[in-house]
Amino acid sequence: MEKIDFEKIPELWALCLNDKCPKAGECLRFQACSAIRESFQSWRCVLPNAWKNGECSCFQKMETVRMARGLNRLYNKVSDKRARHDIREELMAHFGSNGSYYRYKDGQRWLNPEQQQHILDLLRKYGCQDEEVFDEYADTFDFTTLV
């Protein structure tokens, strides 16, 4: 199993401190606590009331997934100028703002598998069947779901 790198944990990503949880051994939120530096005295956390009826609403399985980042290569796969414009407009709407879109486009934020699939589905709508459209790929933990 890959070791958790503290530098990859986003500041707003919630950790879990519930060592009594039966799923603690397989929960990325709980296991990430061990990567926190001793100099830190506070961090965003999952509260005990997330656990209800035998399930935690914030549970995230500790597994590596194929993450991607950067949208520049994607536009090279689409030859039609109008289609590139329409794809850009749809992605800006999907990500919610120009700033957010550009953070994904420039590779500052990772795209989880669901986000990647959404983009691949969008490209298929415009005739692009290529599966390798992102600038970079990495098999790592998914820290994109805040809570």
PDB file of C-alpha atoms in Angstrom:
ATOM      1  CA  MET A   1       0.000   0.000   0.000  1.00  0.00           C
ATOM      2  CA  GLU A   2       1.251   3.442  -0.920  1.00  0.00           C
ATOM      3  CA  LYS A   3       2.420   5.651   1.958  1.00  0.00           C
ATOM      4  CA  ILE A   4       0.392   8.816   2.449  1.00  0.00           C
ATOM      5  CA  ASP A   5       2.342  11.961   1.580  1.00  0.00           C
ATOM      6  CA  PHE A   6       1.389  14.869   3.855  1.00  0.00           C
ATOM      7  CA  GLU A   7       2.091  17.369   1.058  1.00  0.00           C
ATOM      8  CA  LYS A   8      -0.706  15.833  -1.045  1.00  0.00           C
ATOM      9  CA  ILE A   9      -3.419  16.302   1.598  1.00  0.00           C
ATOM     10  CA  PRO A  10      -5.394  19.469   0.774  1.00  0.00           C
ATOM     11  CA  GLU A  11      -5.848  21.952   3.599  1.00  0.00           C
ATOM     12  CA  LEU A  12      -9.640  21.617   3.514  1.00  0.00           C
ATOM     13  CA  TRP A  13      -9.674  17.809   3.409  1.00  0.00           C
ATOM     14  CA  ALA A  14     -11.197  16.438   6.622  1.00  0.00           C
ATOM     15  CA  LEU A  15      -9.403  13.803   8.702  1.00  0.00           C
ATOM     16  CA  CYS A  16     -10.982  11.324  11.097  1.00  0.00           C
ATOM     17  CA  LEU A  17      -9.653  10.711  14.600  1.00  0.00           C
ATOM     18  CA  ASN A  18     -12.139   7.991  15.561  1.00  0.00           C
ATOM     19  CA  ASP A  19      -9.842   5.095  16.502  1.00  0.00           C
ATOM     20  CA  LYS A  20     -12.877   3.114  17.730  1.00  0.00           C
ATOM     21  CA  CYS A  21     -14.399   3.029  14.244  1.00  0.00           C
ATOM     22  CA  PRO A  22     -14.568  -0.519  12.845  1.00  0.00           C
ATOM     23  CA  LYS A  23     -13.542   0.828   9.417  1.00  0.00           C
ATOM     24  CA  ALA A  24     -10.539   2.864  10.656  1.00  0.00           C
ATOM     25  CA  GLY A  25      -8.030   0.400   9.201  1.00  0.00           C
ATOM     26  CA  GLU A  26      -9.383   0.841   5.688  1.00  0.00           C
ATOM     27  CA  CYS A  27     -10.376   4.529   5.866  1.00  0.00           C
ATOM     28  CA  LEU A  28      -8.179   7.063   4.092  1.00  0.00           C
ATOM     29  CA  ARG A  29      -9.419   9.846   6.379  1.00  0.00           C
ATOM     30  CA  PHE A  30      -8.298   7.961   9.500  1.00  0.00           C
ATOM     31  CA  GLN A  31      -5.036   6.658   8.032  1.00  0.00           C
ATOM     32  CA  ALA A  32      -4.073  10.140   6.781  1.00  0.00           C
ATOM     33  CA  CYS A  33      -3.837  11.293  10.410  1.00  0.00           C
ATOM     34  CA  SER A  34      -0.538   9.429  10.683  1.00  0.00           C
ATOM     35  CA  ALA A  35       0.916  11.632   7.927  1.00  0.00           C
ATOM     36  CA  ILE A  36       0.196  14.899   9.742  1.00  0.00           C
ATOM     37  CA  ARG A  37       3.320  16.628  10.993  1.00  0.00           C
ATOM     38  CA  GLU A  38       3.803  16.962  14.747  1.00  0.00           C
ATOM     39  CA  SER A  39       4.073  20.738  14.384  1.00  0.00           C
ATOM     40  CA  PHE A  40       0.377  20.923  13.415  1.00  0.00           C
ATOM     41  CA  GLN A  41      -2.016  21.480  16.287  1.00  0.00           C
ATOM     42  CA  SER A  42      -5.285  21.762  14.379  1.00  0.00           C
ATOM     43  CA  TRP A  43      -6.870  20.434  11.195  1.00  0.00           C
ATOM     44  CA  ARG A  44     -10.352  20.051   9.753  1.00  0.00           C
ATOM     45  CA  CYS A  45     -11.922  16.838  11.024  1.00  0.00           C
ATOM     46  CA  VAL A  46     -14.894  14.505  10.705  1.00  0.00           C
ATOM     47  CA  LEU A  47     -17.124  14.678  13.766  1.00  0.00           C
ATOM     48  CA  PRO A  48     -18.443  11.563  15.553  1.00  0.00           C
ATOM     49  CA  ASN A  49     -22.017  12.278  14.451  1.00  0.00           C
ATOM     50  CA  ALA A  50     -20.974  11.312  10.881  1.00  0.00           C
ATOM     51  CA  TRP A  51     -21.375   7.729  12.174  1.00  0.00           C
ATOM     52  CA  LYS A  52     -25.042   6.695  12.094  1.00  0.00           C
ATOM     53  CA  ASN A  53     -26.767   3.341  11.800  1.00  0.00           C
ATOM     54  CA  GLY A  54     -23.493   1.450  11.445  1.00  0.00           C
ATOM     55  CA  GLU A  55     -22.177   3.606   8.608  1.00  0.00           C
ATOM     56  CA  CYS A  56     -19.989   6.690   8.329  1.00  0.00           C
ATOM     57  CA  SER A  57     -21.195   9.275   5.814  1.00  0.00           C
ATOM     58  CA  CYS A  58     -17.597  10.505   5.407  1.00  0.00           C
ATOM     59  CA  PHE A  59     -15.908   7.118   4.953  1.00  0.00           C
ATOM     60  CA  GLN A  60     -13.414   7.033   2.114  1.00  0.00           C
ATOM     61  CA  LYS A  61     -11.829   3.715   1.256  1.00  0.00           C
ATOM     62  CA  MET A  62      -8.041   3.738   1.393  1.00  0.00           C
ATOM     63  CA  GLU A  63      -7.180   2.758  -2.166  1.00  0.00           C
ATOM     64  CA  THR A  64      -5.156   4.208  -4.963  1.00  0.00           C
ATOM     65  CA  VAL A  65      -6.978   5.371  -8.063  1.00  0.00           C
ATOM     66  CA  ARG A  66      -5.827   6.745 -11.397  1.00  0.00           C
ATOM     67  CA  MET A  67      -5.915  10.512 -11.073  1.00  0.00           C
ATOM     68  CA  ALA A  68      -5.324  12.924 -13.946  1.00  0.00           C
ATOM     69  CA  ARG A  69      -4.534  16.577 -14.334  1.00  0.00           C
ATOM     70  CA  GLY A  70      -4.156  19.170 -17.039  1.00  0.00           C
ATOM     71  CA  LEU A  71      -6.552  19.810 -19.927  1.00  0.00           C
ATOM     72  CA  ASN A  72      -4.155  21.252 -22.509  1.00  0.00           C
ATOM     73  CA  ARG A  73      -3.562  17.959 -24.355  1.00  0.00           C
ATOM     74  CA  LEU A  74      -7.322  17.428 -24.493  1.00  0.00           C
ATOM     75  CA  TYR A  75      -7.832  20.388 -26.822  1.00  0.00           C
ATOM     76  CA  ASN A  76      -5.222  19.031 -29.258  1.00  0.00           C
ATOM     77  CA  LYS A  77      -7.445  15.969 -29.726  1.00  0.00           C
ATOM     78  CA  VAL A  78     -10.321  18.078 -31.117  1.00  0.00           C
ATOM     79  CA  SER A  79      -9.643  19.606 -34.529  1.00  0.00           C
ATOM     80  CA  ASP A  80     -12.838  21.665 -34.929  1.00  0.00           C
ATOM     81  CA  LYS A  81     -12.459  25.189 -33.465  1.00  0.00           C
ATOM     82  CA  ARG A  82     -16.157  25.524 -32.674  1.00  0.00           C
ATOM     83  CA  ALA A  83     -16.154  22.178 -30.856  1.00  0.00           C
ATOM     84  CA  ARG A  84     -13.100  23.249 -28.771  1.00  0.00           C
ATOM     85  CA  HIS A  85     -14.944  26.437 -27.829  1.00  0.00           C
ATOM     86  CA  ASP A  86     -18.107  24.535 -26.884  1.00  0.00           C
ATOM     87  CA  ILE A  87     -16.131  21.993 -24.834  1.00  0.00           C
ATOM     88  CA  ARG A  88     -14.396  24.829 -22.981  1.00  0.00           C
ATOM     89  CA  GLU A  89     -17.743  26.506 -22.234  1.00  0.00           C
ATOM     90  CA  GLU A  90     -19.264  23.255 -20.968  1.00  0.00           C
ATOM     91  CA  LEU A  91     -16.245  22.542 -18.757  1.00  0.00           C
ATOM     92  CA  MET A  92     -16.313  26.060 -17.319  1.00  0.00           C
ATOM     93  CA  ALA A  93     -19.974  25.547 -16.433  1.00  0.00           C
ATOM     94  CA  HIS A  94     -19.220  22.108 -14.976  1.00  0.00           C
ATOM     95  CA  PHE A  95     -16.395  23.385 -12.742  1.00  0.00           C
ATOM     96  CA  GLY A  96     -18.478  26.358 -11.631  1.00  0.00           C
ATOM     97  CA  SER A  97     -16.215  29.311 -12.396  1.00  0.00           C
ATOM     98  CA  ASN A  98     -13.463  30.544 -14.684  1.00  0.00           C
ATOM     99  CA  GLY A  99     -10.925  30.353 -11.850  1.00  0.00           C
ATOM    100  CA  SER A 100     -11.807  26.781 -10.988  1.00  0.00           C
ATOM    101  CA  TYR A 101     -11.741  25.764 -14.659  1.00  0.00           C
ATOM    102  CA  TYR A 102      -8.255  27.220 -15.137  1.00  0.00           C
ATOM    103  CA  ARG A 103      -6.924  25.476 -12.019  1.00  0.00           C
ATOM    104  CA  TYR A 104      -7.990  22.169 -13.591  1.00  0.00           C
ATOM    105  CA  LYS A 105      -6.848  23.169 -17.081  1.00  0.00           C
ATOM    106  CA  ASP A 106      -3.383  24.208 -15.879  1.00  0.00           C
ATOM    107  CA  GLY A 107      -2.964  21.056 -13.773  1.00  0.00           C
ATOM    108  CA  GLN A 108      -3.112  22.720 -10.357  1.00  0.00           C
ATOM    109  CA  ARG A 109      -5.946  20.382  -9.320  1.00  0.00           C
ATOM    110  CA  TRP A 110      -6.280  16.635  -9.810  1.00  0.00           C
ATOM    111  CA  LEU A 111      -9.284  15.122 -11.561  1.00  0.00           C
ATOM    112  CA  ASN A 112     -10.750  12.054  -9.872  1.00  0.00           C
ATOM    113  CA  PRO A 113     -12.081   9.125 -11.949  1.00  0.00           C
ATOM    114  CA  GLU A 114     -15.662  10.473 -11.949  1.00  0.00           C
ATOM    115  CA  GLN A 115     -14.530  13.880 -13.210  1.00  0.00           C
ATOM    116  CA  GLN A 116     -12.366  12.215 -15.861  1.00  0.00           C
ATOM    117  CA  GLN A 117     -15.325  10.137 -17.031  1.00  0.00           C
ATOM    118  CA  HIS A 118     -17.510  13.242 -17.287  1.00  0.00           C
ATOM    119  CA  ILE A 119     -14.893  14.896 -19.503  1.00  0.00           C
ATOM    120  CA  LEU A 120     -14.433  11.770 -21.655  1.00  0.00           C
ATOM    121  CA  ASP A 121     -18.211  11.568 -22.123  1.00  0.00           C
ATOM    122  CA  LEU A 122     -18.249  15.231 -23.151  1.00  0.00           C
ATOM    123  CA  LEU A 123     -15.457  14.649 -25.683  1.00  0.00           C
ATOM    124  CA  ARG A 124     -17.306  11.661 -27.170  1.00  0.00           C
ATOM    125  CA  LYS A 125     -20.265  13.977 -27.750  1.00  0.00           C
ATOM    126  CA  TYR A 126     -17.928  15.972 -30.020  1.00  0.00           C
ATOM    127  CA  GLY A 127     -16.497  12.919 -31.776  1.00  0.00           C
ATOM    128  CA  CYS A 128     -13.273  12.352 -29.835  1.00  0.00           C
ATOM    129  CA  GLN A 129     -12.893   8.677 -28.882  1.00  0.00           C
ATOM    130  CA  ASP A 130      -9.368   8.925 -27.390  1.00  0.00           C
ATOM    131  CA  GLU A 131      -9.069   7.778 -23.750  1.00  0.00           C
ATOM    132  CA  GLU A 132      -5.654   9.385 -23.046  1.00  0.00           C
ATOM    133  CA  VAL A 133      -6.563  13.072 -23.150  1.00  0.00           C
ATOM    134  CA  PHE A 134      -5.149  14.518 -19.938  1.00  0.00           C
ATOM    135  CA  ASP A 135      -1.684  16.027 -19.558  1.00  0.00           C
ATOM    136  CA  GLU A 136      -0.568  13.781 -16.692  1.00  0.00           C
ATOM    137  CA  TYR A 137      -1.716  10.650 -14.883  1.00  0.00           C
ATOM    138  CA  ALA A 138      -0.776   9.219 -11.491  1.00  0.00           C
ATOM    139  CA  ASP A 139      -1.932   6.296  -9.384  1.00  0.00           C
ATOM    140  CA  THR A 140      -2.449   7.841  -5.965  1.00  0.00           C
ATOM    141  CA  PHE A 141      -4.988   8.464  -3.210  1.00  0.00           C
ATOM    142  CA  ASP A 142      -8.050  10.558  -4.045  1.00  0.00           C
ATOM    143  CA  PHE A 143      -8.123  13.655  -1.851  1.00  0.00           C
ATOM    144  CA  THR A 144     -10.662  15.478  -4.070  1.00  0.00           C
ATOM    145  CA  THR A 145     -13.789  14.664  -2.028  1.00  0.00           C
ATOM    146  CA  LEU A 146     -13.714  17.198   0.784  1.00  0.00           C
ATOM    147  CA  VAL A 147     -16.684  15.782   2.756  1.00  0.00           C
TER     148      VAL A 147
END
